Amino acid sequence: MSIRLPTKLVRTAISAAMIAGIAMTAVCVSAEQAAAQSYPERRITFVVPYPAGGATDVSARLLANKLSEAWKQPVVVENKSGGGGVVGNDYVAKAQPDGYTVLVAITQIIQAPSLVGKLPYDVFKDLAPVTQVGLSTIVLTVPEAQPIKSVKELIDHAKANPGKVPYGSFGNATTSHLYGELLKKNAGIDMTHVPYRGAAPLVNDLLNNTVTAGFVDLTTAGPQIQAGKVRALAVGGEKRRTQLPNVPTLAELGFPGFEAEGWVGVFVPAATPKDIVTKLSAELARIIASPEGTAGLETVSLMPVGGTAETFEATLRRDYARWADVVKATGVKGE
């Protein structure tokens, strides 16, 4: 037997519940605003999911030092490498969402979903974008000892020697590997992929003329290019780089798909209060745009970007689609 409550009593109960809900929401919003206003109150940790010494690590330390100066709080950098960046990414994705654990990641974080069967985190659900630090250009290079002076000459050489031309990348399923396989597909050539454990050993073998060509980040290859020991044939991205004004983009040369390029970006756990994300984003963007920040990033051949969290999120979604297309076209798989 059902009991019918008086309509007035039901309405009163519903109203009370709604008022309680509104009050609870107001309390939560007030608490978040208070947290943002007092943020930061203690040490902030920047997590770099790669070993010390690379462009990601150097840029993270630059930002950490400047942020510490501005906010009068210690900002430390911890390197949590492993799994091609997955270990550090996952650590931050599962960290307390309070703005005190910050991830400084690279393009791998948006490429991995298309390369790896299953990840322990979802970049769109478990991490919140803060700002894009800078673009990391990939350069198609050959040793100075090679007579090859252009991409066309490299392609002609590969066509004349199918399967006998080794090209190096700084790792399996990395941006440089994807670039190499995409060039092979677009140009209709067969070069042999030689994956290295990082860009530095690849450059060493380019200097020794052990590999015929290599796709290397400008940060690592730049000094050797300037010294004339390695020759730059083309760059990735949508436009030429100021450091290499006479080097064409692969897109200019008629090869599509290379508009997607590497970058360094900042993330926090997804549930971090929006006011804290906005505050951190604005301060980091200011540092990136400052003369000291710009000069520091350009020292490691990163093109400064900065911008809001919303702008970076749009970039993430665009690049996710771009890299998914590249992975599909090349058939590259992660380990």
CSV table of C-alpha atoms in Angstrom, one decimal:
chain,number,residue,atom,x,y,z
A,1,MET,CA,0.0,0.0,0.0
A,2,SER,CA,1.5,3.4,-1.0
A,3,ILE,CA,1.2,6.4,1.1
A,4,ARG,CA,0.4,9.7,-0.5
A,5,LEU,CA,2.0,12.7,1.1
A,6,PRO,CA,0.3,16.1,1.0
A,7,THR,CA,1.4,18.2,-2.0
A,8,LYS,CA,2.4,21.1,0.2
A,9,LEU,CA,4.7,18.8,2.2
A,10,VAL,CA,6.3,17.4,-0.9
A,11,ARG,CA,6.9,20.9,-2.3
A,12,THR,CA,8.5,22.0,1.0
A,13,ALA,CA,10.8,19.0,1.0
A,14,ILE,CA,11.9,19.6,-2.6
A,15,SER,CA,12.5,23.3,-1.8
A,16,ALA,CA,14.6,22.5,1.2
A,17,ALA,CA,16.6,20.0,-0.8
A,18,MET,CA,17.2,22.6,-3.6
A,19,ILE,CA,18.2,25.2,-1.0
A,20,ALA,CA,20.6,22.8,0.6
A,21,GLY,CA,22.1,21.9,-2.8
A,22,ILE,CA,22.6,25.6,-3.7
A,23,ALA,CA,24.1,26.3,-0.3
A,24,MET,CA,26.5,23.3,-0.7
A,25,THR,CA,27.5,24.6,-4.2
A,26,ALA,CA,28.1,28.0,-2.8
A,27,VAL,CA,30.3,26.6,0.0
A,28,CYS,CA,32.4,24.6,-2.6
A,29,VAL,CA,32.8,27.6,-4.9
A,30,SER,CA,33.7,29.8,-1.9
A,31,ALA,CA,36.3,27.2,-0.8
A,32,GLU,CA,37.8,27.0,-4.3
A,33,GLN,CA,38.0,30.8,-4.5
A,34,ALA,CA,39.7,30.9,-1.1
A,35,ALA,CA,42.2,28.3,-2.2
A,36,ALA,CA,43.0,30.2,-5.4
A,37,GLN,CA,43.5,33.4,-3.5
A,38,SER,CA,45.9,31.9,-1.1
A,39,TYR,CA,47.7,29.8,-3.8
A,40,PRO,CA,50.6,29.1,-3.6
A,41,GLU,CA,51.2,28.6,0.1
A,42,ARG,CA,54.0,26.0,-0.1
A,43,ARG,CA,56.4,24.3,-2.5
A,44,ILE,CA,55.3,23.5,-6.0
A,45,THR,CA,56.8,20.5,-7.8
A,46,PHE,CA,57.3,20.5,-11.6
A,47,VAL,CA,57.4,16.8,-12.8
A,48,VAL,CA,59.4,16.2,-16.0
A,49,PRO,CA,58.7,12.7,-17.4
A,50,TYR,CA,62.2,12.5,-19.0
A,51,PRO,CA,65.8,12.4,-17.8
A,52,ALA,CA,67.6,15.7,-16.8
A,53,GLY,CA,69.4,17.6,-19.5
A,54,GLY,CA,67.0,17.7,-22.4
A,55,ALA,CA,65.0,20.6,-23.7
A,56,THR,CA,62.0,19.6,-21.6
A,57,ASP,CA,64.0,19.6,-18.5
A,58,VAL,CA,65.9,22.8,-19.3
A,59,SER,CA,62.7,24.7,-20.0
A,60,ALA,CA,61.0,23.3,-16.9
A,61,ARG,CA,63.9,24.6,-14.8
A,62,LEU,CA,63.8,28.0,-16.4
A,63,LEU,CA,60.0,28.3,-15.7
A,64,ALA,CA,60.5,26.9,-12.1
A,65,ASN,CA,63.2,29.5,-11.3
A,66,LYS,CA,61.2,32.4,-12.6
A,67,LEU,CA,58.0,31.2,-11.0
A,68,SER,CA,59.7,30.9,-7.7
A,69,GLU,CA,61.1,34.4,-8.0
A,70,ALA,CA,57.6,35.8,-8.8
A,71,TRP,CA,55.6,33.9,-6.2
A,72,LYS,CA,58.3,33.8,-3.4
A,73,GLN,CA,57.7,30.0,-3.0
A,74,PRO,CA,60.1,27.2,-3.8
A,75,VAL,CA,59.5,25.5,-7.1
A,76,VAL,CA,61.4,22.3,-7.6
A,77,VAL,CA,61.9,20.0,-10.7
A,78,GLU,CA,61.6,16.2,-10.3
A,79,ASN,CA,62.5,13.9,-13.2
A,80,LYS,CA,60.3,10.9,-13.2
A,81,SER,CA,61.3,9.1,-16.4
A,82,GLY,CA,60.1,5.8,-17.8
A,83,GLY,CA,57.8,4.3,-20.3
A,84,GLY,CA,58.5,7.0,-22.9
A,85,GLY,CA,57.0,9.6,-20.6
A,86,VAL,CA,54.0,7.5,-19.4
A,87,VAL,CA,55.4,7.1,-15.8
A,88,GLY,CA,55.6,10.9,-15.2
A,89,ASN,CA,52.4,11.7,-17.0
A,90,ASP,CA,50.5,9.1,-14.9
A,91,TYR,CA,52.1,10.3,-11.7
A,92,VAL,CA,50.7,13.8,-12.2
A,93,ALA,CA,47.3,12.6,-13.5
A,94,LYS,CA,46.8,10.8,-10.2
A,95,ALA,CA,48.3,13.5,-8.0
A,96,GLN,CA,46.3,15.7,-5.6
A,97,PRO,CA,44.5,18.3,-7.7
A,98,ASP,CA,45.6,21.3,-5.8
A,99,GLY,CA,48.0,23.1,-8.1
A,100,TYR,CA,51.1,21.9,-6.3
A,101,THR,CA,52.0,19.0,-8.6
A,102,VAL,CA,52.6,20.3,-12.2
A,103,LEU,CA,53.5,18.3,-15.3
A,104,VAL,CA,55.9,19.6,-18.0
A,105,ALA,CA,55.2,17.3,-20.9
A,106,ILE,CA,55.9,17.0,-24.7
A,107,THR,CA,53.9,16.1,-27.8
A,108,GLN,CA,54.2,12.4,-26.8
A,109,ILE,CA,51.3,12.9,-24.4
A,110,ILE,CA,49.0,13.5,-27.3
A,111,GLN,CA,50.6,11.0,-29.7
A,112,ALA,CA,50.5,8.1,-27.3
A,113,PRO,CA,46.7,7.4,-27.4
A,114,SER,CA,47.1,6.6,-31.1
A,115,LEU,CA,50.3,4.6,-30.7
A,116,VAL,CA,49.7,2.5,-27.6
A,117,GLY,CA,46.9,0.1,-27.0
A,118,LYS,CA,46.1,1.2,-23.4
A,119,LEU,CA,47.3,4.0,-21.2
A,120,PRO,CA,46.8,4.2,-17.4
A,121,TYR,CA,45.4,7.7,-17.9
A,122,ASP,CA,43.3,9.7,-20.3
A,123,VAL,CA,44.9,13.0,-21.3
A,124,PHE,CA,41.6,14.7,-21.9
A,125,LYS,CA,39.8,13.4,-18.8
A,126,ASP,CA,42.7,13.1,-16.2
A,127,LEU,CA,44.8,16.2,-17.0
A,128,ALA,CA,44.0,19.8,-17.5
A,129,PRO,CA,46.1,22.0,-19.9
A,130,VAL,CA,47.7,25.1,-18.4
A,131,THR,CA,49.8,26.7,-21.2
A,132,GLN,CA,51.9,25.7,-24.2
A,133,VAL,CA,55.5,26.6,-23.5
A,134,GLY,CA,57.1,26.4,-26.9
A,135,LEU,CA,57.4,24.6,-30.2
A,136,SER,CA,60.2,22.1,-30.7
A,137,THR,CA,61.2,21.9,-34.4
A,138,ILE,CA,62.3,18.6,-36.0
A,139,VAL,CA,65.0,19.0,-38.7
A,140,LEU,CA,65.8,16.5,-41.5
A,141,THR,CA,69.6,16.4,-41.5
A,142,VAL,CA,72.4,14.6,-43.2
A,143,PRO,CA,76.1,14.3,-42.2
A,144,GLU,CA,78.4,17.0,-43.7
A,145,ALA,CA,80.4,14.1,-45.3
A,146,GLN,CA,77.4,13.1,-47.4
A,147,PRO,CA,77.1,14.8,-50.9
A,148,ILE,CA,73.3,15.1,-50.4
A,149,LYS,CA,72.3,18.8,-50.5
A,150,SER,CA,68.5,18.7,-50.7
A,151,VAL,CA,65.5,16.5,-49.9
A,152,LYS,CA,65.2,15.7,-53.6
A,153,GLU,CA,68.7,14.4,-53.7
A,154,LEU,CA,68.1,12.3,-50.6
A,155,ILE,CA,64.9,10.8,-52.2
A,156,ASP,CA,66.8,10.1,-55.5
A,157,HIS,CA,69.5,8.4,-53.5
A,158,ALA,CA,67.0,6.3,-51.6
A,159,LYS,CA,65.2,5.3,-54.8
A,160,ALA,CA,68.5,4.2,-56.3
A,161,ASN,CA,69.3,2.2,-53.2
A,162,PRO,CA,66.1,0.7,-51.9
A,163,GLY,CA,66.3,-0.6,-48.3
A,164,LYS,CA,70.0,0.3,-48.1
A,165,VAL,CA,69.8,3.9,-46.8
A,166,PRO,CA,69.6,4.1,-43.0
A,167,TYR,CA,67.9,7.0,-41.4
A,168,GLY,CA,68.0,7.6,-37.6
A,169,SER,CA,65.3,8.8,-35.2
A,170,PHE,CA,65.6,9.5,-31.5
A,171,GLY,CA,63.4,6.6,-30.6
A,172,ASN,CA,60.7,4.2,-31.7
A,173,ALA,CA,57.3,5.8,-32.1
A,174,THR,CA,58.6,9.3,-31.5
A,175,THR,CA,57.9,12.4,-33.5
A,176,SER,CA,61.2,11.8,-35.5
A,177,HIS,CA,60.2,8.2,-36.3
A,178,LEU,CA,56.8,9.3,-37.4
A,179,TYR,CA,58.3,12.0,-39.6
A,180,GLY,CA,60.7,9.4,-41.2
A,181,GLU,CA,58.0,6.9,-42.0
A,182,LEU,CA,55.7,9.7,-43.3
A,183,LEU,CA,58.4,10.9,-45.7
A,184,LYS,CA,59.0,7.3,-46.9
A,185,LYS,CA,55.3,7.0,-47.6
A,186,ASN,CA,54.8,10.4,-49.3
A,187,ALA,CA,58.0,10.1,-51.4
A,188,GLY,CA,57.6,6.4,-52.2
A,189,ILE,CA,61.0,5.4,-50.9
A,190,ASP,CA,62.3,2.6,-48.8
A,191,MET,CA,64.8,3.7,-46.1
A,192,THR,CA,65.8,1.6,-43.1
A,193,HIS,CA,64.8,3.0,-39.7
A,194,VAL,CA,67.5,3.0,-37.0
A,195,PRO,CA,66.0,4.0,-33.6
A,196,TYR,CA,68.3,5.6,-31.0
A,197,ARG,CA,67.9,6.0,-27.3
A,198,GLY,CA,67.6,9.8,-27.5
A,199,ALA,CA,68.7,12.6,-29.9
A,200,ALA,CA,72.3,12.9,-28.6
A,201,PRO,CA,73.5,9.4,-29.7
A,202,LEU,CA,71.8,10.0,-33.1
A,203,VAL,CA,73.7,13.2,-33.6
A,204,ASN,CA,76.9,11.4,-32.7
A,205,ASP,CA,76.3,8.9,-35.4
A,206,LEU,CA,75.4,11.6,-37.9
A,207,LEU,CA,78.8,13.2,-37.1
A,208,ASN,CA,80.4,9.9,-37.8
A,209,ASN,CA,78.5,9.4,-41.0
A,210,THR,CA,77.1,6.1,-39.6
A,211,VAL,CA,73.5,6.9,-40.8
A,212,THR,CA,72.7,8.7,-44.1
A,213,ALA,CA,70.0,10.9,-42.6
A,214,GLY,CA,68.3,11.7,-39.3
A,215,PHE,CA,65.2,13.5,-38.0
A,216,VAL,CA,66.5,15.4,-35.0
A,217,ASP,CA,65.1,18.1,-32.8
A,218,LEU,CA,66.7,21.5,-33.4
A,219,THR,CA,67.7,21.9,-29.8
A,220,THR,CA,70.1,19.0,-30.1
A,221,ALA,CA,71.1,19.4,-33.8
A,222,GLY,CA,71.4,23.2,-33.8
A,223,PRO,CA,75.0,23.6,-32.6
A,224,GLN,CA,76.2,21.0,-35.1
A,225,ILE,CA,74.3,22.6,-37.9
A,226,GLN,CA,75.8,26.0,-37.0
A,227,ALA,CA,79.2,24.4,-36.9
A,228,GLY,CA,78.7,23.0,-40.4
A,229,LYS,CA,79.2,19.4,-39.3
A,230,VAL,CA,75.5,18.4,-40.0
A,231,ARG,CA,73.5,19.7,-42.9
A,232,ALA,CA,69.8,20.7,-42.5
A,233,LEU,CA,67.7,19.8,-45.5
A,234,ALA,CA,64.2,20.7,-44.3
A,235,VAL,CA,62.2,21.4,-41.1
A,236,GLY,CA,58.8,20.3,-39.9
A,237,GLY,CA,56.0,22.7,-38.9
A,238,GLU,CA,53.9,25.3,-40.7
A,239,LYS,CA,56.6,27.9,-41.3
A,240,ARG,CA,60.4,28.3,-41.5
A,241,ARG,CA,62.4,28.9,-38.3
A,242,THR,CA,64.3,32.1,-37.6
A,243,GLN,CA,67.4,30.0,-36.7
A,244,LEU,CA,67.3,28.4,-40.2
A,245,PRO,CA,65.8,31.0,-42.5
A,246,ASN,CA,67.1,29.4,-45.7
A,247,VAL,CA,65.9,25.9,-44.8
A,248,PRO,CA,62.4,25.1,-46.3
A,249,THR,CA,59.6,23.3,-44.6
A,250,LEU,CA,58.7,19.9,-45.8
A,251,ALA,CA,55.2,21.3,-46.6
A,252,GLU,CA,56.9,23.9,-48.9
A,253,LEU,CA,58.5,21.0,-50.7
A,254,GLY,CA,55.2,19.4,-51.4
A,255,PHE,CA,55.0,16.8,-48.6
A,256,PRO,CA,51.8,17.0,-46.5
A,257,GLY,CA,51.3,15.9,-42.9
A,258,PHE,CA,54.4,17.6,-41.4
A,259,GLU,CA,52.5,20.6,-40.1
A,260,ALA,CA,52.0,18.7,-36.8
A,261,GLU,CA,55.1,19.4,-34.8
A,262,GLY,CA,56.6,18.9,-31.4
A,263,TRP,CA,56.0,21.1,-28.4
A,264,VAL,CA,56.5,21.4,-24.6
A,265,GLY,CA,53.4,22.1,-22.5
A,266,VAL,CA,52.2,22.4,-18.9
A,267,PHE,CA,49.4,20.3,-17.3
A,268,VAL,CA,47.9,19.8,-13.9
A,269,PRO,CA,45.5,17.1,-12.6
A,270,ALA,CA,42.0,17.5,-14.1
A,271,ALA,CA,40.1,18.3,-10.9
A,272,THR,CA,42.4,21.3,-10.1
A,273,PRO,CA,40.2,24.3,-9.3
A,274,LYS,CA,39.7,26.5,-12.4
A,275,ASP,CA,40.8,29.6,-10.6
A,276,ILE,CA,44.2,28.0,-9.7
A,277,VAL,CA,44.6,26.8,-13.3
A,278,THR,CA,43.9,30.3,-14.6
A,279,LYS,CA,46.3,31.9,-12.1
A,280,LEU,CA,49.1,29.5,-12.9
A,281,SER,CA,48.5,29.8,-16.6
A,282,ALA,CA,48.6,33.6,-16.6
A,283,GLU,CA,51.8,33.7,-14.6
A,284,LEU,CA,53.6,31.1,-16.8
A,285,ALA,CA,52.4,32.9,-19.9
A,286,ARG,CA,53.8,36.1,-18.6
A,287,ILE,CA,57.2,34.4,-17.8
A,288,ILE,CA,57.3,32.9,-21.3
A,289,ALA,CA,56.6,36.3,-23.0
A,290,SER,CA,59.2,38.1,-20.8
A,291,PRO,CA,62.6,39.0,-22.4
A,292,GLU,CA,64.3,36.5,-20.0
A,293,GLY,CA,61.8,33.8,-20.6
A,294,THR,CA,61.9,34.2,-24.4
A,295,ALA,CA,65.7,34.3,-24.5
A,296,GLY,CA,66.0,31.2,-22.2
A,297,LEU,CA,63.7,29.2,-24.4
A,298,GLU,CA,65.3,30.3,-27.6
A,299,THR,CA,68.7,29.2,-26.1
A,300,VAL,CA,67.5,25.6,-26.4
A,301,SER,CA,65.9,26.3,-29.8
A,302,LEU,CA,62.3,26.4,-28.6
A,303,MET,CA,59.9,28.9,-30.2
A,304,PRO,CA,58.0,30.5,-27.3
A,305,VAL,CA,54.2,30.3,-27.4
A,306,GLY,CA,52.5,30.8,-24.0
A,307,GLY,CA,48.8,31.7,-24.1
A,308,THR,CA,45.8,30.6,-22.1
A,309,ALA,CA,44.6,27.2,-20.9
A,310,GLU,CA,41.7,27.4,-23.4
A,311,THR,CA,44.0,28.1,-26.3
A,312,PHE,CA,46.3,25.2,-25.3
A,313,GLU,CA,43.3,22.8,-25.1
A,314,ALA,CA,42.3,23.8,-28.6
A,315,THR,CA,45.8,23.0,-29.8
A,316,LEU,CA,45.7,19.6,-28.0
A,317,ARG,CA,42.5,18.6,-29.7
A,318,ARG,CA,43.8,19.7,-33.1
A,319,ASP,CA,47.1,18.0,-32.7
A,320,TYR,CA,45.5,14.8,-31.4
A,321,ALA,CA,43.6,14.5,-34.7
A,322,ARG,CA,46.7,15.5,-36.7
A,323,TRP,CA,49.0,12.8,-35.1
A,324,ALA,CA,46.2,10.2,-35.3
A,325,ASP,CA,46.2,10.7,-39.1
A,326,VAL,CA,50.0,10.4,-39.2
A,327,VAL,CA,50.0,7.3,-37.2
A,328,LYS,CA,47.3,5.7,-39.3
A,329,ALA,CA,49.1,6.7,-42.5
A,330,THR,CA,52.5,5.3,-41.4
A,331,GLY,CA,51.3,2.2,-39.5
A,332,VAL,CA,53.8,3.0,-36.7
A,333,LYS,CA,53.1,1.3,-33.4
A,334,GLY,CA,54.3,2.0,-29.9
A,335,GLU,CA,56.1,-0.5,-27.7
